[in-house]
Tab-separated table of N, CA, C and O in Angstrom:
chain	number	residue	atom	x	y	z
A	7	MET	N	106.699	93.127	40.937
A	7	MET	CA	107.264	93.888	42.286
A	7	MET	C	106.293	93.430	43.102
A	7	MET	O	105.014	92.711	43.326
A	8	ASN	N	107.530	92.675	44.212
A	8	ASN	CA	106.594	92.480	45.857
A	8	ASN	C	106.321	93.298	46.351
A	8	ASN	O	106.604	93.843	47.354
A	9	ASN	N	104.660	92.952	46.815
A	9	ASN	CA	103.708	94.333	47.474
A	9	ASN	C	104.538	93.817	48.728
A	9	ASN	O	103.705	94.282	49.764
A	10	ASN	N	104.716	92.656	49.163
A	10	ASN	CA	104.486	92.335	50.468
A	10	ASN	C	105.900	91.662	50.890
A	10	ASN	O	106.616	91.238	50.875
A	11	TYR	N	106.149	93.392	51.063
A	11	TYR	CA	107.884	93.444	51.570
A	11	TYR	C	107.515	92.926	53.432
A	11	TYR	O	107.111	93.968	54.297
A	12	PRO	N	109.184	92.232	53.873
A	12	PRO	CA	108.428	91.625	54.994
A	12	PRO	C	109.140	93.145	56.089
A	12	PRO	O	110.098	93.675	55.843
A	13	VAL	N	108.187	93.722	57.152
A	13	VAL	CA	108.644	94.133	57.878
A	13	VAL	C	109.949	93.977	59.143
A	13	VAL	O	109.677	92.772	60.546
A	14	ILE	N	111.300	94.847	59.152
A	14	ILE	CA	111.789	94.633	60.481
A	14	ILE	C	112.317	95.490	60.904
A	14	ILE	O	112.478	96.615	60.336
A	15	THR	N	112.178	95.649	62.390
A	15	THR	CA	113.166	96.575	63.327
A	15	THR	C	114.152	96.381	64.135
A	15	THR	O	114.620	95.155	64.623
A	16	LEU	N	115.227	96.802	63.620
A	16	LEU	CA	116.415	97.204	63.943
A	16	LEU	C	116.887	96.829	66.081
A	16	LEU	O	115.788	98.147	66.244
A	17	CYS	N	117.612	96.757	66.477
A	17	CYS	CA	117.634	96.476	68.177
A	17	CYS	C	118.989	96.811	67.862
A	17	CYS	O	120.152	95.950	67.532
A	18	GLY	N	119.239	97.181	69.582
A	18	GLY	CA	120.594	97.221	69.830
A	18	GLY	C	121.250	98.402	70.661
A	18	GLY	O	120.879	100.008	70.326
A	19	SER	N	121.987	98.633	71.087
A	19	SER	CA	122.590	99.642	71.600
A	19	SER	C	123.174	100.554	70.655
A	19	SER	O	123.723	101.246	69.606
A	20	THR	N	122.894	102.279	70.975
A	20	THR	CA	122.805	103.337	70.501
A	20	THR	C	124.603	104.035	69.886
A	20	THR	O	124.650	104.999	69.099
A	21	ARG	N	124.903	103.075	70.814
A	21	ARG	CA	126.462	103.542	70.322
A	21	ARG	C	126.892	102.439	68.944
A	21	ARG	O	127.947	103.144	68.911
A	22	PHE	N	126.711	102.136	68.781
A	22	PHE	CA	126.656	101.244	67.390
A	22	PHE	C	126.146	102.172	66.023
A	22	PHE	O	125.428	101.689	64.720
A	23	LYS	N	126.094	103.458	66.316
A	23	LYS	CA	125.364	104.189	65.168
A	23	LYS	C	125.355	103.739	63.461
A	23	LYS	O	125.143	103.413	62.693
A	24	ASN	N	126.685	103.455	63.202
A	24	ASN	CA	127.549	103.743	62.351
A	24	ASN	C	126.861	102.315	61.047
A	24	ASN	O	126.542	101.983	60.488
A	25	GLU	N	126.779	101.413	62.661
A	25	GLU	CA	126.392	99.791	62.105
A	25	GLU	C	124.733	99.817	61.931
A	25	GLU	O	124.420	98.928	61.477
A	26	PHE	N	123.920	100.544	62.627
A	26	PHE	CA	122.308	100.087	62.320
A	26	PHE	C	122.548	101.427	60.500
A	26	PHE	O	121.487	100.817	60.151
A	27	ILE	N	122.771	102.375	60.604
A	27	ILE	CA	123.366	102.634	59.239
A	27	ILE	C	123.229	102.631	58.283
A	27	ILE	O	122.579	101.579	57.093
A	28	GLU	N	124.167	101.078	58.235
A	28	GLU	CA	124.479	100.755	57.028
A	28	GLU	C	123.668	98.820	57.234
A	28	GLU	O	123.503	98.649	55.801
A	29	VAL	N	123.145	98.644	58.461
A	29	VAL	CA	122.551	97.035	58.716
A	29	VAL	C	121.101	98.039	57.657
A	29	VAL	O	120.456	97.025	56.928
A	30	GLN	N	120.721	99.075	58.342
A	30	GLN	CA	119.615	99.216	57.511
A	30	GLN	C	119.905	99.782	56.103
A	30	GLN	O	118.216	99.507	55.312
A	31	LYS	N	120.542	99.787	55.837
A	31	LYS	CA	120.945	100.032	53.916
A	31	LYS	C	120.674	98.587	53.648
A	31	LYS	O	120.120	98.745	52.247
A	32	ARG	N	121.445	98.175	54.226
A	32	ARG	CA	121.819	96.267	53.264
A	32	ARG	C	120.022	95.565	53.235
A	32	ARG	O	119.678	95.293	52.595
A	33	LEU	N	119.446	96.001	54.415
A	33	LEU	CA	118.678	95.351	54.441
A	33	LEU	C	117.270	95.437	53.994
A	33	LEU	O	116.438	95.255	53.058
A	34	THR	N	116.852	97.288	54.041
A	34	THR	CA	116.051	97.623	52.062
A	34	THR	C	116.834	97.322	51.061
A	34	THR	O	115.877	97.004	50.397
A	35	LEU	N	117.989	97.635	51.011
A	35	LEU	CA	118.026	96.834	49.415
A	35	LEU	C	117.738	95.314	49.385
A	35	LEU	O	117.301	95.168	47.989
A	36	GLU	N	117.559	94.669	50.361
A	36	GLU	CA	117.121	93.310	50.155
A	36	GLU	C	115.560	93.091	49.733
A	36	GLU	O	115.634	92.212	49.938
A	37	GLY	N	115.131	94.312	50.562
A	37	GLY	CA	113.454	94.408	49.838
A	37	GLY	C	112.895	94.057	51.219
A	37	GLY	O	111.479	93.922	51.428
A	38	ASN	N	113.328	94.575	52.325
A	38	ASN	CA	112.828	95.323	53.791
A	38	ASN	C	112.688	96.010	53.865
A	38	ASN	O	112.612	97.307	53.525
A	39	ILE	N	111.286	96.437	54.599
A	39	ILE	CA	111.073	97.856	55.138
A	39	ILE	C	111.719	97.404	56.401
A	39	ILE	O	111.829	97.078	56.899
A	40	VAL	N	112.480	98.276	57.375
A	40	VAL	CA	113.458	98.744	58.312
A	40	VAL	C	112.853	99.375	59.022
A	40	VAL	O	112.473	100.767	58.672
A	41	ILE	N	112.712	98.942	60.050
A	41	ILE	CA	111.873	100.501	61.625
A	41	ILE	C	113.575	100.601	61.997
A	41	ILE	O	113.764	99.597	62.183
A	42	SER	N	114.125	102.071	62.537
A	42	SER	CA	114.883	101.343	63.222
A	42	SER	C	114.836	102.708	64.406
A	42	SER	O	113.306	103.145	64.845
A	43	VAL	N	116.550	103.101	65.423
A	43	VAL	CA	115.730	104.360	66.326
A	43	VAL	C	115.548	105.249	65.890
A	43	VAL	O	116.640	105.573	64.947
A	44	GLY	N	114.527	106.298	67.175
A	44	GLY	CA	115.047	107.825	66.380
A	44	GLY	C	115.738	108.553	66.771
A	44	GLY	O	115.723	109.536	65.551
A	45	LEU	N	115.922	108.221	67.570
A	45	LEU	CA	117.864	109.298	68.797
A	45	LEU	C	118.890	108.073	68.598
A	45	LEU	O	118.862	106.636	68.861
A	46	PHE	N	120.108	108.636	68.753
A	46	PHE	CA	121.305	107.778	68.681
A	46	PHE	C	121.837	108.195	70.593
A	46	PHE	O	122.767	108.917	70.436
A	47	GLY	N	121.648	107.797	71.713
A	47	GLY	CA	121.799	108.151	72.772
A	47	GLY	C	123.088	108.055	73.241
A	47	GLY	O	123.884	108.417	73.895
A	48	HIS	N	124.156	106.917	72.918
A	48	HIS	CA	125.153	106.847	73.463
A	48	HIS	C	126.204	107.150	71.764
A	48	HIS	O	127.134	107.103	71.816
A	49	SER	N	125.591	107.989	70.894
A	49	SER	CA	126.331	108.225	69.994
A	49	SER	C	126.200	109.901	69.543
A	49	SER	O	126.281	110.214	68.325
A	50	GLY	N	125.792	110.507	70.500
A	50	GLY	CA	125.479	111.801	70.809
A	50	GLY	C	124.512	113.103	70.705
A	50	GLY	O	124.372	114.178	71.044
A	51	ASP	N	123.356	111.818	70.911
A	51	ASP	CA	121.367	112.891	70.999
A	51	ASP	C	121.452	112.856	72.616
A	51	ASP	O	121.128	112.080	73.139
A	52	GLN	N	121.998	113.899	73.228
A	52	GLN	CA	121.920	113.844	74.424
A	52	GLN	C	120.411	114.452	75.224
A	52	GLN	O	120.133	114.037	76.526
A	53	GLU	N	119.195	114.657	74.181
A	53	GLU	CA	118.369	114.612	74.953
A	53	GLU	C	117.849	112.908	75.409
A	53	GLU	O	116.982	113.424	76.044
A	54	VAL	N	118.085	111.963	74.791
A	54	VAL	CA	117.830	110.907	75.695
A	54	VAL	C	118.315	110.776	77.233
A	54	VAL	O	117.473	111.227	78.028
A	55	TRP	N	119.341	111.508	77.330
A	55	TRP	CA	119.536	111.498	78.705
A	55	TRP	C	119.443	112.976	79.549
A	55	TRP	O	120.294	113.052	80.746
A	56	GLU	N	118.335	114.381	79.309
A	56	GLU	CA	118.614	115.724	80.049
A	56	GLU	C	118.483	115.485	81.277
A	56	GLU	O	117.498	114.143	81.612
A	57	ASN	N	118.963	115.985	82.058
A	57	ASN	CA	118.864	115.589	83.484
A	57	ASN	C	118.519	113.917	84.328
A	57	ASN	O	117.792	114.090	84.905
A	58	MET	N	119.104	113.662	83.779
A	58	MET	CA	119.392	111.803	84.103
A	58	MET	C	120.114	111.770	84.668
A	58	MET	O	121.080	111.973	85.352
A	59	ASP	N	119.704	111.249	86.085
A	59	ASP	CA	120.657	111.144	87.546
A	59	ASP	C	121.066	109.658	87.538
A	59	ASP	O	120.331	109.072	86.915
A	60	GLU	N	122.242	108.858	88.015
A	60	GLU	CA	122.632	107.935	88.039
A	60	GLU	C	121.439	106.921	88.723
A	60	GLU	O	120.976	107.113	90.175
A	61	GLY	N	121.257	106.223	87.671
A	61	GLY	CA	120.433	104.805	88.439
A	61	GLY	C	118.573	105.381	88.495
A	61	GLY	O	117.727	104.634	88.813
A	62	THR	N	118.510	106.843	87.532
A	62	THR	CA	116.827	106.645	87.340
A	62	THR	C	116.878	107.092	85.440
A	62	THR	O	117.784	107.105	85.000
A	63	LEU	N	115.889	106.812	85.428
A	63	LEU	CA	115.724	107.050	83.734
A	63	LEU	C	114.642	108.215	83.883
A	63	LEU	O	113.644	108.762	83.966
A	64	THR	N	115.284	108.691	82.601
A	64	THR	CA	114.662	110.146	82.221
A	64	THR	C	113.030	110.023	81.200
A	64	THR	O	112.524	108.479	81.126
A	65	LYS	N	111.973	111.038	81.566
A	65	LYS	CA	110.910	110.735	80.836
A	65	LYS	C	111.079	110.022	79.088
A	65	LYS	O	110.612	109.621	79.221
A	66	THR	N	111.947	110.727	78.661
A	66	THR	CA	111.902	110.444	77.246
A	66	THR	C	112.812	108.985	77.265
A	66	THR	O	112.428	108.468	76.008
A	67	LYS	N	113.675	109.006	77.968
A	67	LYS	CA	114.743	107.701	77.825
A	67	LYS	C	112.905	106.318	78.131
A	67	LYS	O	113.230	105.568	77.544
A	68	GLU	N	112.303	106.888	78.926
A	68	GLU	CA	110.791	105.482	78.989
A	68	GLU	C	110.476	105.598	77.557
A	68	GLU	O	110.006	105.416	77.390
A	69	MET	N	110.284	107.034	77.475
A	69	MET	CA	109.092	106.874	75.926
A	69	MET	C	109.727	106.564	74.980
A	69	MET	O	109.195	105.423	74.366
A	70	LEU	N	111.306	106.648	75.012
A	70	LEU	CA	111.980	105.966	74.101
A	70	LEU	C	111.802	104.927	73.649
A	70	LEU	O	111.714	103.382	72.660
A	71	ASP	N	111.574	103.469	75.151
A	71	ASP	CA	112.070	102.519	75.269
A	71	ASP	C	110.671	101.735	75.106
A	71	ASP	O	110.263	100.435	74.438
A	72	ASP	N	109.484	102.310	75.186
A	72	ASP	CA	108.109	102.307	74.866
A	72	ASP	C	107.656	102.121	73.561
A	72	ASP	O	107.088	101.101	72.971
A	73	MET	N	108.404	103.137	73.100
A	73	MET	CA	107.970	103.533	71.604
A	73	MET	C	108.719	101.925	71.317
A	73	MET	O	108.270	101.735	69.409
A	74	HIS	N	109.978	102.177	71.597
A	74	HIS	CA	110.254	101.160	70.314
A	74	HIS	C	109.835	99.413	70.739
A	74	HIS	O	109.734	98.999	69.490
A	75	LYS	N	109.304	99.243	71.403
A	75	LYS	CA	108.279	98.281	71.644
A	75	LYS	C	107.588	98.105	71.056
A	75	LYS	O	106.769	97.602	70.685
A	76	ARG	N	106.714	99.120	70.865
A	76	ARG	CA	105.238	99.623	69.712
A	76	ARG	C	106.179	99.587	68.226
A	76	ARG	O	105.040	98.838	67.432
A	77	LYS	N	107.134	98.898	67.519
A	77	LYS	CA	108.065	99.549	66.720
A	77	LYS	C	108.017	97.843	66.346
A	77	LYS	O	108.369	97.422	65.244
A	78	ILE	N	108.587	97.406	67.591
A	78	ILE	CA	108.358	95.823	67.541
A	78	ILE	C	107.037	94.623	67.288
A	78	ILE	O	106.411	94.110	66.060
A	79	ASP	N	105.915	95.537	67.665
A	79	ASP	CA	104.768	95.488	67.216
A	79	ASP	C	104.580	95.261	66.061
A	79	ASP	O	103.243	94.581	65.505
A	80	MET	N	104.853	96.252	64.843
A	80	MET	CA	104.576	97.079	63.588
A	80	MET	C	105.381	95.696	63.255
A	80	MET	O	105.050	95.614	61.585
A	81	ALA	N	106.446	94.886	63.618
A	81	ALA	CA	107.597	94.522	62.489
A	81	ALA	C	107.231	93.045	62.780
A	81	ALA	O	106.015	92.100	63.487
A	82	ASP	N	107.461	92.192	61.136
A	82	ASP	CA	107.617	90.839	61.411
A	82	ASP	C	108.773	90.305	62.404
A	82	ASP	O	108.496	89.009	62.681
A	83	SER	N	109.776	90.548	62.421
A	83	SER	CA	111.041	90.095	63.388
A	83	SER	C	112.083	91.439	63.809
A	83	SER	O	111.371	92.528	63.138
A	84	ILE	N	112.799	91.566	64.247
A	84	ILE	CA	113.662	91.879	64.575
A	84	ILE	C	114.834	91.639	64.351
A	84	ILE	O	115.216	90.700	64.345
A	85	TYR	N	116.342	92.655	64.287
A	85	TYR	CA	117.506	92.434	63.755
A	85	TYR	C	118.658	93.070	65.062
A	85	TYR	O	118.003	94.664	65.175
A	86	VAL	N	119.492	92.337	66.122
A	86	VAL	CA	119.407	92.690	66.956
A	86	VAL	C	121.021	92.798	66.309
A	86	VAL	O	122.335	92.144	65.599
A	87	ILE	N	121.702	94.281	66.674
A	87	ILE	CA	122.970	94.583	65.805
A	87	ILE	C	123.943	94.736	67.259
A	87	ILE	O	123.870	95.424	68.186
A	88	ASN	N	124.249	94.157	67.607
A	88	ASN	CA	125.390	93.048	68.776
A	88	ASN	C	126.514	93.013	68.446
A	88	ASN	O	127.422	92.082	68.573
A	89	VAL	N	127.418	94.047	67.849
A	89	VAL	CA	128.189	94.797	67.958
A	89	VAL	C	129.496	93.416	68.837
A	89	VAL	O	128.997	94.114	69.944
A	90	GLY	N	130.756	92.869	68.563
A	90	GLY	CA	131.150	92.216	69.365
A	90	GLY	C	130.619	91.216	70.370
A	90	GLY	O	130.677	90.941	71.033
A	91	GLY	N	129.029	90.706	69.790
A	91	GLY	CA	128.435	90.417	71.223
A	91	GLY	C	127.439	90.746	72.491
A	91	GLY	O	127.342	90.603	72.538
A	92	TYR	N	128.373	92.176	72.241
A	92	TYR	CA	127.374	93.478	73.079
A	92	TYR	C	125.473	93.418	73.383
A	92	TYR	O	125.418	93.164	71.808
A	93	ILE	N	125.026	92.888	74.252
A	93	ILE	CA	123.562	93.279	74.327
A	93	ILE	C	123.218	94.097	75.331
A	93	ILE	O	123.435	93.445	76.571
A	94	GLY	N	123.072	95.049	75.991
A	94	GLY	CA	123.012	95.831	77.033
A	94	GLY	C	121.382	95.350	77.474
A	94	GLY	O	120.677	94.397	77.183
A	95	GLU	N	121.194	95.585	78.462
A	95	GLU	CA	119.568	96.226	79.306
A	95	GLU	C	118.077	95.698	78.282
A	95	GLU	O	118.020	95.029	78.430
A	96	SER	N	118.594	96.865	78.233
A	96	SER	CA	117.318	97.419	76.782
A	96	SER	C	117.236	96.929	76.459
A	96	SER	O	116.417	96.081	75.402
A	97	THR	N	118.580	95.912	75.359
A	97	THR	CA	118.101	95.245	74.158
A	97	THR	C	118.186	94.191	74.599
A	97	THR	O	117.105	93.367	74.097
A	98	ARG	N	117.790	93.593	75.141
A	98	ARG	CA	117.793	92.494	76.297
A	98	ARG	C	116.199	92.306	76.050
A	98	ARG	O	115.647	91.481	76.200
A	99	SER	N	115.736	93.256	76.928
A	99	SER	CA	114.094	93.208	77.001
A	99	SER	C	114.453	93.572	75.957
A	99	SER	O	112.764	92.816	75.630
A	100	GLU	N	114.588	93.530	74.781
A	100	GLU	CA	113.533	93.975	73.417
A	100	GLU	C	113.272	92.803	72.837
A	100	GLU	O	112.447	92.427	71.993
A	101	ILE	N	114.583	91.780	72.906
A	101	ILE	CA	114.562	90.811	72.609
A	101	ILE	C	113.559	89.749	73.570
A	101	ILE	O	112.915	89.173	72.246
A	102	GLU	N	113.308	89.899	74.966
A	102	GLU	CA	112.162	88.900	75.107
A	102	GLU	C	111.055	89.286	74.928
A	102	GLU	O	110.549	88.722	74.916
A	103	TYR	N	110.292	90.542	74.791
A	103	TYR	CA	109.808	91.665	74.282
A	103	TYR	C	109.217	90.529	72.948
A	103	TYR	O	108.198	90.069	72.575
A	104	ALA	N	110.456	90.753	72.074
A	104	ALA	CA	109.870	90.508	70.587
A	104	ALA	C	109.463	88.535	70.381
A	104	ALA	O	109.065	88.351	70.081
A	105	LYS	N	110.404	87.813	71.750
A	105	LYS	CA	110.024	86.518	71.377
A	105	LYS	C	108.663	85.926	71.790
A	105	LYS	O	108.011	85.327	71.100
A	106	VAL	N	108.396	86.153	72.765
A	106	VAL	CA	106.778	86.396	73.799
A	106	VAL	C	106.250	87.027	73.068
A	106	VAL	O	104.574	86.150	72.893
A	107	HIS	N	106.422	88.138	72.307
A	107	HIS	CA	105.565	88.486	70.698
A	107	HIS	C	105.366	87.372	69.220
A	107	HIS	O	104.836	87.986	68.702
A	108	GLY	N	105.628	86.389	68.844
A	108	GLY	CA	106.095	85.580	68.532
A	108	GLY	C	106.764	86.234	66.804
A	108	GLY	O	106.909	85.764	65.986
A	109	LYS	N	107.917	87.836	67.466
A	109	LYS	CA	108.327	87.448	65.645
A	109	LYS	C	109.769	86.955	66.039
A	109	LYS	O	110.751	86.264	66.923
A	110	LYS	N	110.361	86.726	65.154
A	110	LYS	CA	111.704	86.182	64.457
A	110	LYS	C	112.795	87.465	65.111
A	110	LYS	O	113.190	88.194	65.346
A	111	VAL	N	113.973	86.771	65.691
A	111	VAL	CA	114.836	87.241	66.052
A	111	VAL	C	116.045	87.151	65.161
A	111	VAL	O	116.594	85.649	65.544
A	112	MET	N	116.726	87.979	64.647
A	112	MET	CA	118.054	87.734	64.155
A	112	MET	C	119.068	88.404	64.216
A	112	MET	O	119.338	89.399	65.102
A	113	TYR	N	120.389	88.175	64.381
A	113	TYR	CA	121.470	88.828	64.978
A	113	TYR	C	122.794	89.155	63.787
A	113	TYR	O	122.929	87.898	62.611
A	114	LEU	N	122.989	90.298	63.894
A	114	LEU	CA	124.217	91.036	62.818
A	114	LEU	C	125.483	90.245	63.375
A	114	LEU	O	126.027	89.267	61.863
A	115	GLU	N	126.189	89.404	65.070
A	115	GLU	CA	126.885	88.479	65.118
A	115	GLU	C	125.825	87.381	65.268
A	115	GLU	O	125.540	87.388	66.458
A	116	GLU	N	126.681	86.043	65.100
A	116	GLU	CA	125.802	84.924	65.761
A	116	GLU	C	125.819	84.595	67.106
A	116	GLU	O	126.892	84.342	67.414
A	117	MET	N	124.839	84.389	67.664
A	117	MET	CA	125.232	84.274	69.437
A	117	MET	C	125.205	82.527	69.540
A	117	MET	O	125.752	81.892	69.056
């Protein structure tokens, strides 16, 4: 039994909920500890956007973005779910954060 499981944080647009679930399952079965998002704001979890005006962030969205960076801190690497090559602003920020902190960056679809 391998007790040294790599830790991978999933990053990407929450519009790709099904892909998040599939990747999490596959990476887990491959022997990784997988850290994912807590809410899928672009796939129905409206709590992320409550009372959000155009061009502003809710306190919930700010908290979730910061929390995801802490998840990256806990990981050995990140896995970007970039369906169709799509990488949004938040994900781009997470990729840069991971690189600055020496994390390996992997992609669902090669860039």
